[in-house]
Coordinates of C-alpha atoms and ligand atoms in Angstrom, one line a residue:
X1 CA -35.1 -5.8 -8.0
X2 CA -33.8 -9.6 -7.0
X3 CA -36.1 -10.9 -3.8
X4 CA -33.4 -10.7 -1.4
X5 CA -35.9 -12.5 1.1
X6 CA -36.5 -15.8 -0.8
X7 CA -33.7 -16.6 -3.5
X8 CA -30.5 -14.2 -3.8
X9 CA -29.5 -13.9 -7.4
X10 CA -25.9 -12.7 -7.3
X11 CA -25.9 -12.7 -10.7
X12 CA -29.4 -10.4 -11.6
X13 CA -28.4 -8.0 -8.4
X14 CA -24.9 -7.4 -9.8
X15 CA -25.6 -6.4 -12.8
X16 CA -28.7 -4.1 -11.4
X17 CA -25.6 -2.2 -9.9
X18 CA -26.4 -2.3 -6.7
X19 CA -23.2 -2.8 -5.3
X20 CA -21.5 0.4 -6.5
X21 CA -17.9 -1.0 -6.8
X22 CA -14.9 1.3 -5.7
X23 CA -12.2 2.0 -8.4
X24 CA -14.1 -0.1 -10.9
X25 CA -15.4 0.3 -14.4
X26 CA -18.7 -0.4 -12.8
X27 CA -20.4 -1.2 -15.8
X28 CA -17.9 -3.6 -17.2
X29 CA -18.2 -5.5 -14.2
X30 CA -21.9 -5.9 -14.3
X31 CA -22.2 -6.8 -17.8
X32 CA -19.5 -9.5 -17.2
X33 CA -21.1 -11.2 -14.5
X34 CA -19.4 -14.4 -12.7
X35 CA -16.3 -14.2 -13.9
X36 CA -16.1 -11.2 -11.8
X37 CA -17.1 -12.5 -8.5
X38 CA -15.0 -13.6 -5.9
X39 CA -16.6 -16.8 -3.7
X40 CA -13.9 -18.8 -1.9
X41 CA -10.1 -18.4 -1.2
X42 CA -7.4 -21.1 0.1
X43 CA -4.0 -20.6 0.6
X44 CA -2.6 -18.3 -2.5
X45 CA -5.4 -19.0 -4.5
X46 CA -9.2 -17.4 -5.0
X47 CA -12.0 -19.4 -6.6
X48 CA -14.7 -17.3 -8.8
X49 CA -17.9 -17.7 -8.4
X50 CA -18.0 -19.4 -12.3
X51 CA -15.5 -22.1 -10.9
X52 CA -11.9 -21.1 -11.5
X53 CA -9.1 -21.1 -10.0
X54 CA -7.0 -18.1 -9.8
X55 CA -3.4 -17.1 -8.1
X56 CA -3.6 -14.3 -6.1
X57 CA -0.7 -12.7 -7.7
X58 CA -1.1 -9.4 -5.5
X59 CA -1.8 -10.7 -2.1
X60 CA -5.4 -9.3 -2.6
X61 CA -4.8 -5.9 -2.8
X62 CA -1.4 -6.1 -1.3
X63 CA -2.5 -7.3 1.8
X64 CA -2.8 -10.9 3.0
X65 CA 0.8 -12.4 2.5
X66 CA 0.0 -15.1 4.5
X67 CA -2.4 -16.5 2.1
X68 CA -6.5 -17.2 3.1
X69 CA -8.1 -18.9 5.1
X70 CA -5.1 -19.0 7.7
X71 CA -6.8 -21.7 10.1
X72 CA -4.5 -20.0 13.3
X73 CA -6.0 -16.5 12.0
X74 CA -9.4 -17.8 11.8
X75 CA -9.4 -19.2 15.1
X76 CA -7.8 -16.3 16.6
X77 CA -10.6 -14.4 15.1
X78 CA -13.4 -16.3 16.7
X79 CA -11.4 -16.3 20.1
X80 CA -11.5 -12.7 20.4
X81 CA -15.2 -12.1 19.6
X82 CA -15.7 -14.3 22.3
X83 CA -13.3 -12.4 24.5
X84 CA -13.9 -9.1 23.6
X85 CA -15.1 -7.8 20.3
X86 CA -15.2 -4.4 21.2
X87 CA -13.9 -1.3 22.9
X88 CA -14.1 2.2 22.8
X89 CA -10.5 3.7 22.4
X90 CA -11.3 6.9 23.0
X91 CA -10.4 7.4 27.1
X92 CA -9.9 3.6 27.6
X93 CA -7.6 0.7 26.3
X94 CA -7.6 -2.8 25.6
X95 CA -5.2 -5.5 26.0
X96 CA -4.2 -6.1 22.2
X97 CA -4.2 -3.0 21.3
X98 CA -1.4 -1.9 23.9
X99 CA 0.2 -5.2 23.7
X100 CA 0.3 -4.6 19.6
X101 CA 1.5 -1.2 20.2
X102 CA 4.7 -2.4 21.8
X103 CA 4.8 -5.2 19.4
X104 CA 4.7 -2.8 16.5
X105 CA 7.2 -0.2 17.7
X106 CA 9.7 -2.8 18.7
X107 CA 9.5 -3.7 14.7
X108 CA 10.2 -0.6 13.5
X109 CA 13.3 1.6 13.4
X110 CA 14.9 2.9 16.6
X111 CA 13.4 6.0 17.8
X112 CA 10.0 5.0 16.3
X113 CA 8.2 4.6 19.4
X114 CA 4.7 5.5 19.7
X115 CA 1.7 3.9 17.6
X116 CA -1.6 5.8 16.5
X117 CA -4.1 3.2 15.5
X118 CA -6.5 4.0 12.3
X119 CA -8.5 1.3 10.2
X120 CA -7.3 1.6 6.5
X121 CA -4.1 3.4 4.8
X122 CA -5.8 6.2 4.0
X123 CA -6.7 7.4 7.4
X124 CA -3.3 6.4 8.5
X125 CA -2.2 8.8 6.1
X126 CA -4.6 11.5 7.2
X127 CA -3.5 10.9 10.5
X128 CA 0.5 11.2 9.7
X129 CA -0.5 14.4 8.0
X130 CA -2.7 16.0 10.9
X131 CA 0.0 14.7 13.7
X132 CA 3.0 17.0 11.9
X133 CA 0.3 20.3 11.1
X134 CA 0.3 19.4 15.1
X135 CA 3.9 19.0 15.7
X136 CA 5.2 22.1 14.1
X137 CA 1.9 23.9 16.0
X138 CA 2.9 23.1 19.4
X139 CA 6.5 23.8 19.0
X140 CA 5.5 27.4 17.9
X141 CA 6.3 27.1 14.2
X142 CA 2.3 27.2 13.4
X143 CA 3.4 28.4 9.8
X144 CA 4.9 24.9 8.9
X145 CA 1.3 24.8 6.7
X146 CA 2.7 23.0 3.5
X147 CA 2.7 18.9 2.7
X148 CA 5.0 17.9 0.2
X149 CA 3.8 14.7 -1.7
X150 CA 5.8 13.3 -4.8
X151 CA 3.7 13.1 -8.5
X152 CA 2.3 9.3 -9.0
X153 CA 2.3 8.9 -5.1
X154 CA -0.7 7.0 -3.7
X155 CA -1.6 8.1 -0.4
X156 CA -5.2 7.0 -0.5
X157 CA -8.5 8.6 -1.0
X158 CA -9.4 11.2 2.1
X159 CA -8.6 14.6 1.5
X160 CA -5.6 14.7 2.6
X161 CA -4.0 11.7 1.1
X162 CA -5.5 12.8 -2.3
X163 CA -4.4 16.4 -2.1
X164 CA -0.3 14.6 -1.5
X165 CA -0.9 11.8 -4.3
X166 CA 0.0 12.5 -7.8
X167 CA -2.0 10.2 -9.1
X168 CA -3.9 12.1 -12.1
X169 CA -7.5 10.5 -12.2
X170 CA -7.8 10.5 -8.6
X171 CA -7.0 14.2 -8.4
X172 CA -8.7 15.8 -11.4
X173 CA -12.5 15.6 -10.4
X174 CA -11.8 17.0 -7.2
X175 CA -9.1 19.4 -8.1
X176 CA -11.3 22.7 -6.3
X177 CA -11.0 21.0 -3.0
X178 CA -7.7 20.2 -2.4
X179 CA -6.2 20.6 0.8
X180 CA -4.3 24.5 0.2
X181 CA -0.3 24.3 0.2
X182 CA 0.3 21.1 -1.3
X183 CA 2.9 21.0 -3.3
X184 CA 4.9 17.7 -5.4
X185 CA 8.0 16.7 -6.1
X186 CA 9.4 15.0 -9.5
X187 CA 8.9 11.0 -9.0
X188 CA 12.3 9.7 -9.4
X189 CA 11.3 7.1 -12.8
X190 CA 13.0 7.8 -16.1
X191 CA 12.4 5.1 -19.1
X192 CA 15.6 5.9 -20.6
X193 CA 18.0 5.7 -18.1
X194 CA 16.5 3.0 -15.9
X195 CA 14.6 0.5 -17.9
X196 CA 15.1 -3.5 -17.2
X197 CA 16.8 -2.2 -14.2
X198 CA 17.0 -5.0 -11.6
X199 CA 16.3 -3.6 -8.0
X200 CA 17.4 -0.3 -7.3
X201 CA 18.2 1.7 -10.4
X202 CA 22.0 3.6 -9.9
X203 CA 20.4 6.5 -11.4
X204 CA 18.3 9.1 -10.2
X205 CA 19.3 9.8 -6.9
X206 CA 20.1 13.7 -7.7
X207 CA 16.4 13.7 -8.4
X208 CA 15.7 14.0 -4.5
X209 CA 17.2 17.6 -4.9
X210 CA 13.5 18.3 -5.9
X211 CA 13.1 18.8 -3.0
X212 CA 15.3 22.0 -2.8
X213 CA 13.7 23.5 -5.4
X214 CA 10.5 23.5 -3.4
X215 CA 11.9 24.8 -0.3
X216 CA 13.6 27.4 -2.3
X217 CA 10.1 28.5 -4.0
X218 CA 8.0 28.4 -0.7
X219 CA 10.6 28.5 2.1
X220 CA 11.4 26.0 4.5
X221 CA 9.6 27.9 7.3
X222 CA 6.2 26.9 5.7
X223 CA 7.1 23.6 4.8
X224 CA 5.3 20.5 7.7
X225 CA 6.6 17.6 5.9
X226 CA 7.4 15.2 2.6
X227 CA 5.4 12.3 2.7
X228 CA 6.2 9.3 0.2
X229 CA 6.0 5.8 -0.5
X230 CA 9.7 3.8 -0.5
X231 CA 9.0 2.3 -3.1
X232 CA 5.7 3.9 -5.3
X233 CA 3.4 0.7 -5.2
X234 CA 0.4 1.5 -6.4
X235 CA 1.7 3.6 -9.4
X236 CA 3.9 0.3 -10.7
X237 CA 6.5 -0.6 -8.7
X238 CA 8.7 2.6 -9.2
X239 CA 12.0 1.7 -7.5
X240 CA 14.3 4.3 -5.3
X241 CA 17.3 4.8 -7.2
X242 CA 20.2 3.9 -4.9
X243 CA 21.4 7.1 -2.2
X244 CA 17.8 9.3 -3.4
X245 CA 15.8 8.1 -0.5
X246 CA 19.1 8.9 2.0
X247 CA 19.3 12.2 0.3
X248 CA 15.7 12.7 1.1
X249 CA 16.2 12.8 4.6
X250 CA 19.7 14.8 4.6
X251 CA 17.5 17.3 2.9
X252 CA 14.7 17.2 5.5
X253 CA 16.7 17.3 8.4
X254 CA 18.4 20.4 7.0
X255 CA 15.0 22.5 6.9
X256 CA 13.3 21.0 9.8
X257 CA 11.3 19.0 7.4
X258 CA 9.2 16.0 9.0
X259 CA 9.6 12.8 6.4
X260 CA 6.5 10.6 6.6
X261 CA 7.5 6.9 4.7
X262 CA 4.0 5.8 3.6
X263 CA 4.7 2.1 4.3
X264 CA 1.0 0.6 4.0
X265 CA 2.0 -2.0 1.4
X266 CA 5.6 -2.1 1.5
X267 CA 5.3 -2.9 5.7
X268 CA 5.8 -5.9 7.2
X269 CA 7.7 -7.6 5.4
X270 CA 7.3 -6.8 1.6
X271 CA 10.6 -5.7 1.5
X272 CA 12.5 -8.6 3.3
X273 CA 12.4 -6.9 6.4
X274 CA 10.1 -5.3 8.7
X275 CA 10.0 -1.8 6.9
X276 CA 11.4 -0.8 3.8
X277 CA 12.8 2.0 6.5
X278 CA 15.3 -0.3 7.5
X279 CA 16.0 -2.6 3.9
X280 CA 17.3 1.2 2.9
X281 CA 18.4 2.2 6.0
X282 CA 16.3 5.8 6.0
X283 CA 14.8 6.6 9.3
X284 CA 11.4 8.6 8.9
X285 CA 10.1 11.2 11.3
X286 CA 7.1 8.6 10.9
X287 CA 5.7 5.8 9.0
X288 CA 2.3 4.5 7.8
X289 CA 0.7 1.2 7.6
X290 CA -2.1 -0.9 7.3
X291 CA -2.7 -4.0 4.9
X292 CA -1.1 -6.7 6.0
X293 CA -0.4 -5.9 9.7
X294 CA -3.5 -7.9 9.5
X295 CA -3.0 -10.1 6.7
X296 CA -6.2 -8.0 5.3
X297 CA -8.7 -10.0 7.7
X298 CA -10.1 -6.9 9.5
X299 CA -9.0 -3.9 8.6
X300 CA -6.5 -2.2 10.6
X301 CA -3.9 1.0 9.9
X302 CA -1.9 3.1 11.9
X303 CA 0.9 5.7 12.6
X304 CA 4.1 4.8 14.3
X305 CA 5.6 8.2 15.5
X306 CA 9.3 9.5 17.1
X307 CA 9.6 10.0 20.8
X308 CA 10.0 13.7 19.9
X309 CA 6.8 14.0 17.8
X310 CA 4.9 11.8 21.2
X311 CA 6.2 14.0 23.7
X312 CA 5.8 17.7 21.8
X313 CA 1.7 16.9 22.4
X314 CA 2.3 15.2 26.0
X315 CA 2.2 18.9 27.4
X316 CA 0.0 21.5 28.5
X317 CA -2.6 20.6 31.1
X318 CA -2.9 16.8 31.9
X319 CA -6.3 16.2 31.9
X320 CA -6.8 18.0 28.4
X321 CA -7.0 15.8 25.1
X322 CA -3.8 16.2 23.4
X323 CA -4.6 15.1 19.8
X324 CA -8.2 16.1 18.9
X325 CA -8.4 12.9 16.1
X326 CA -9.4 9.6 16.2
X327 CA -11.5 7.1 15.0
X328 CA -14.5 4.5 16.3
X329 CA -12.5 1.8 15.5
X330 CA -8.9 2.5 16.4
X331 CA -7.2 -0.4 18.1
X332 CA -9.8 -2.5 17.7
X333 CA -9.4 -5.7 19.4
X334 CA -10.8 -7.9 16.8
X335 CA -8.1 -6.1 14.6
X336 CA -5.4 -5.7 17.3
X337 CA -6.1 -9.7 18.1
X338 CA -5.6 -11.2 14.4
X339 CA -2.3 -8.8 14.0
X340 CA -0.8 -10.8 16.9
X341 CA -1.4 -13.8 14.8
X342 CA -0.1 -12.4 11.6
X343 CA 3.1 -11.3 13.6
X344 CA 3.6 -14.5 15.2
X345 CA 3.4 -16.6 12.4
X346 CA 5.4 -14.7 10.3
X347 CA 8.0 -15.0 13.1
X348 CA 7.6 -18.3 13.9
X349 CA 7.2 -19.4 10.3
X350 CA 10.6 -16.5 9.3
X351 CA 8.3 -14.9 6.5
X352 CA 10.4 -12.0 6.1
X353 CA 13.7 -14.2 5.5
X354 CA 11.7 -16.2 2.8
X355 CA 10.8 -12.9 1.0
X356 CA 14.3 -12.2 1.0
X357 CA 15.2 -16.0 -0.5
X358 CA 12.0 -15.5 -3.0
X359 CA 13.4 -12.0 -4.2
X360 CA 15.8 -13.0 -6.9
X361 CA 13.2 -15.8 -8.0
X362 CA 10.5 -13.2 -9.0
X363 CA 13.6 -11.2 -10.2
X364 CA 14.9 -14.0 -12.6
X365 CA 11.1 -14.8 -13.9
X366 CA 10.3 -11.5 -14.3
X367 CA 13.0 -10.3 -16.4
X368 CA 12.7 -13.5 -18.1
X369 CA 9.8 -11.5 -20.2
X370 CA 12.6 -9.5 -21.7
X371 CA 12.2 -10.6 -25.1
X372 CA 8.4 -10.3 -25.6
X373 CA 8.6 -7.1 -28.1
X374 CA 5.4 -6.0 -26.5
X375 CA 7.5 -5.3 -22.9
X376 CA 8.3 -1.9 -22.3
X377 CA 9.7 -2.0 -18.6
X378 CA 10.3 -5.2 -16.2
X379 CA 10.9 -3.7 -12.2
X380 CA 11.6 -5.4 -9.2
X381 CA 12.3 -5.1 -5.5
X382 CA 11.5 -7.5 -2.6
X383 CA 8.4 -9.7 -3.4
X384 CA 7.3 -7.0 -6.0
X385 CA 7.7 -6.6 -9.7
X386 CA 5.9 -4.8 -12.6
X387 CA 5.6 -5.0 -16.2
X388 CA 4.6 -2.2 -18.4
X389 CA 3.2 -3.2 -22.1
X390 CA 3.5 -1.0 -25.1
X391 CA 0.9 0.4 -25.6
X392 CA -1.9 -0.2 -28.5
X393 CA -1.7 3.1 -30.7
X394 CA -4.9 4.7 -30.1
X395 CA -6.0 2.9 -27.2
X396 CA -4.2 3.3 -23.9
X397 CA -4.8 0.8 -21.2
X398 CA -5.9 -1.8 -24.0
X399 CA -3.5 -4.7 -23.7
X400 CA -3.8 -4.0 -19.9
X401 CA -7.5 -4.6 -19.7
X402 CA -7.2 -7.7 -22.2
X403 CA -4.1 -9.3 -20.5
X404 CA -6.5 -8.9 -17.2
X405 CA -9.5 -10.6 -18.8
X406 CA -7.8 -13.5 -20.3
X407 CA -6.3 -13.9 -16.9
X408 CA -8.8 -14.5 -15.1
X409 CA -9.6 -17.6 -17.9
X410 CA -6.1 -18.8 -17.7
X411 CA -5.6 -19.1 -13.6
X412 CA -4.1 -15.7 -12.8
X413 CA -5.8 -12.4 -11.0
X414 CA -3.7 -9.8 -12.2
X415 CA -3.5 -6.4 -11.2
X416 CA -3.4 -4.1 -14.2
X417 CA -3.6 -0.4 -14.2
X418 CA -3.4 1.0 -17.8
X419 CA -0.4 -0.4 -19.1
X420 CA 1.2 -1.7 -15.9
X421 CA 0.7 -5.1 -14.5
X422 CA 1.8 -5.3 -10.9
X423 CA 2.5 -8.4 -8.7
X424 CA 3.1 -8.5 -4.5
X425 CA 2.6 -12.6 -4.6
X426 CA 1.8 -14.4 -1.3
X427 CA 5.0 -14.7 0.9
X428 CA 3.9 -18.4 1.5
X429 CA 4.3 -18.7 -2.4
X430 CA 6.8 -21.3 -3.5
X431 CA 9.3 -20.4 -6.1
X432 CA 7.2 -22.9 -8.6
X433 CA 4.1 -21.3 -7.9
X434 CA 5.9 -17.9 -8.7
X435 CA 7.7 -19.0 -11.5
X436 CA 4.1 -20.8 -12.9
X437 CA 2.8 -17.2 -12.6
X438 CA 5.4 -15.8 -14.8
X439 CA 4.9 -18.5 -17.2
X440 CA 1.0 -17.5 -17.4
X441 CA 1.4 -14.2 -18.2
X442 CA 4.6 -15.1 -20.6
X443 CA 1.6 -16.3 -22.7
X444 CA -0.3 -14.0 -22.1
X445 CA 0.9 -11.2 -23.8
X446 CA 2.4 -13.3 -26.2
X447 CA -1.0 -13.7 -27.4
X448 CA -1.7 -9.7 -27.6
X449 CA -1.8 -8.2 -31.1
Ligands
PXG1 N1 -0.9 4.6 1.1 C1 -0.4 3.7 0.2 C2 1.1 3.7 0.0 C3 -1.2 2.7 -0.4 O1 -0.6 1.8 -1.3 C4 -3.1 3.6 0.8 C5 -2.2 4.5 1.3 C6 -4.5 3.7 1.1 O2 -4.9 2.5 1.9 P1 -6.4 2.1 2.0 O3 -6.4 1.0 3.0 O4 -7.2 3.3 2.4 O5 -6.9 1.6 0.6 C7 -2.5 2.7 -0.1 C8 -3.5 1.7 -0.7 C9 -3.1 -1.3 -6.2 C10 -3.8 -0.8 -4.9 O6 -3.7 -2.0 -7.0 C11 -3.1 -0.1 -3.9 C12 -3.7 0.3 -2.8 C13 -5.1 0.0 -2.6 C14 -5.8 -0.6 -3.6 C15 -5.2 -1.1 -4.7 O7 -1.9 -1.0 -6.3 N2 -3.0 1.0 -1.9
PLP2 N1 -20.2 10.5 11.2 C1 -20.9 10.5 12.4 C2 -22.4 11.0 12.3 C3 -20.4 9.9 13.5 O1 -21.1 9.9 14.7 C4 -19.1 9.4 13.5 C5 -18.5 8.8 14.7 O2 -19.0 8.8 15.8 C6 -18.3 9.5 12.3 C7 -18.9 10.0 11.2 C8 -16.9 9.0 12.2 O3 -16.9 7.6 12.2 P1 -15.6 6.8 12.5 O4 -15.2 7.1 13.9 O5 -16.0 5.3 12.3 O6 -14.5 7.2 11.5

């Protein structure tokens, strides 16, 4: 074991395996040393700890648009923990917390009213899910037992996000403990009809009618909700097709359906406007988010909810507990205090207009790639785009892994899951810094055999 206590040896203790690292090929990681480790971060750019430079071409992991190192962030920070670095939520409140509350509902669509703080996307999503088993419970329809997620969803990693994501490896170890009634729709991507499709593909919206042919297998009167991602983020960028998310919610509304829009990466801003709820005009029953409400400087999620969904628990006796859920750190000031900062800059700074102006300059570079004959797909909406390689016969996720590891020589950390590369850039990128990105990884897989 390194000697903590006298000389820490990054480089010994990682590859020990202390640090059990969380979606990783652990042991990859270890044996690769350095190059692996994240020291310093500026702006839209990370350091390693072997002295390169690298563009953050996913915002982290979707979540600090802003860039690092935000010197109004910082400072905010530091303010707070002087002021008040914590407080129980449960039975009290604290001035950022309500303050962001308001803030936060006045961003999203109308009727969206309430806020439930939680501390990562995943218990967001838990929440969301446990606030419409509660809905339909208090309005005397206790049978509404099922959640309807859609296959390659990400919903995170608690039970109840896992049991509505359709992501395969995430499911398949733990497939004897799912949470019982789940069901999944068909994700709306199809190669052949919607490849190099800039934006929202025109087909595919007919592909929501999924959703009938669940209620008409388990009935609508045991149906809670459909919870999905806008746009499927973690999967690769899947775009709506035009009218299927719209369809979605005339389908809903018919059965008494809740519709939970799992926004935690395509909120604030990602989308060129608050939500991806209002860039395609869909109002959810409720939305998720977490990321970069906080620019990813202390972790913060929550649950913004319908004035009907708020006021079905505001009953029954008034000193009771209405929502029996909720967690050590919801609305934590530290949190709750750096979000103001976030939301002000991005105001103050109009964030969300340049996404919109940066759009069709990630559009143009991506699909620039068109030619390489190892690109299979090129995707793009907002400040997000993906690229799916052919893949190596024999080896799947091969060119993804190597285009990865030669980025991180070249000046690029790329996000690259299998096949799929996937990019959420800064929004204080410039259009040379994205277009430099493209370049990169132009090369790239030029270089791949
Ligand atoms: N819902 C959605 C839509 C997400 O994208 C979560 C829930 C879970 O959030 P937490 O904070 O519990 O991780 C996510 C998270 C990637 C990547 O590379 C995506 C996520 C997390 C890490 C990596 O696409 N999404
Ligand atoms: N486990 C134990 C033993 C606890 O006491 C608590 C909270 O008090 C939790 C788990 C839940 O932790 P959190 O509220 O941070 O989600």
């Amino acid at each position: 074991m390194a000697d903590l206590k006298n000389e820490f040896d990054c480089a010994t203790t990682l590859k020990e395996g202390r640090f059990w690292m969380p979606f990783t090929a652990n042991r990859r990681v270890r044996e690769q040393g350095m190059a692996r480790v994240l020291e310093t971060a500026k702006g839209p750019y990370y350091t390693t700890a072997d002295g390169t430079k690298l563009f953050d071409t996913l915002s982290g992991l979707w979540c600090t648009p802003l860039g690092h190192a935000q010197p109004r962030i910082t400072e905010a920070l530091r303010k707070q923990a002087d002021t008040l670095d914590f407080a129980p939520s449960f039975q009290l409140a604290n001035p950022e917390a309500v303050r962001l509350a308001e803030r936060i509902a006045n961003m999203a669509p109308a009727g969206l009213e309430h806020v439930f703080f939680a501390n990562s996307g995943s218990e967001a999503v838990d929440t969301a899910l446990k606030i419409a088993i509660g809905f339909h419970r208090l309005r005397g329809e206790g049978a509404r037992f099922r959640l309807i997620g859609r296959e390659r969803g990400y919903h995170g990693v608690g039970f109840g996000g896992m049991s509505v994501g359709g992501i395969v490896p995430n499911r398949k170890m733990f497939a004897t403990v799912m949470v019982p009634g789940v069901d999944h729709i068909r994700h709306p991507y199809n190669h052949a009809k919607v490849a190099f499709t800039k934006g929202q593909p025109a087909w595919g919206a007919e592909l929501a009618e999924d959703l009938e042919r669940l209620v008409a297998l388990h009935d609508a009167s045991t149906i809670a909700a459909v919870i999905v991602e806008p746009v499927q983020g973690s999967t690769g960028v899947l775009v709506p097709p035009i009218g299927y998310l719209q369809r979605l919610r005339e389908i809903c509304t018919k059965h008494g359906i809740l519709l939970i829009f799992d926004e935690v990466i395509t909120g604030f801003g990602r989308m060129g406007e608050n939500f991806a709820a209002q860039r395609f005009g869909v109002k959810p029953d409720m939305i998720t988010f977490a990321k970069a409400v906080t620019n990813g400087i202390v972790p913060m999620g929550g649950v913004i909810v319908t004035d009907e969904i708020y006021n079905t628990f505001m009953n029954g006796s008034e000193s009771a507990i209405e929502f029996a859920h909720g967690y050590t750190y919801s609305g934590h000031p530290l949190a709750a205090a750096v979000a103001h900062t976030v939301l002000d800059i991005m105001e103050e700074e109009n964030l969300i207009a340049r996404v919109r102006s940066l759009e069709p300059v990630l559009e143009e570079a991506i699909h620039s790639l068109r030619d390489l004959p190892l690109v299979h797909d090129l995707r793009n909406i907002g400040l997000t785009a993906a690229i799916d390689l052919k893949p190596k016969d024999g080896a799947p996720g091969a060119r993804g892994l190597e285009v990865f590891e030669k980025g991180l020589k070249s000046g690029v950390l790329l996000r690259c899951t299998g096949e799929t590369i996937s990019f959420g850039p800064p929004f204080i990128s410039t259009p040379e810094q994205l277009r430099d990105m493209v370049a990169t990884v132009r090369k790239l897989i030029a270089e791949l055999d």
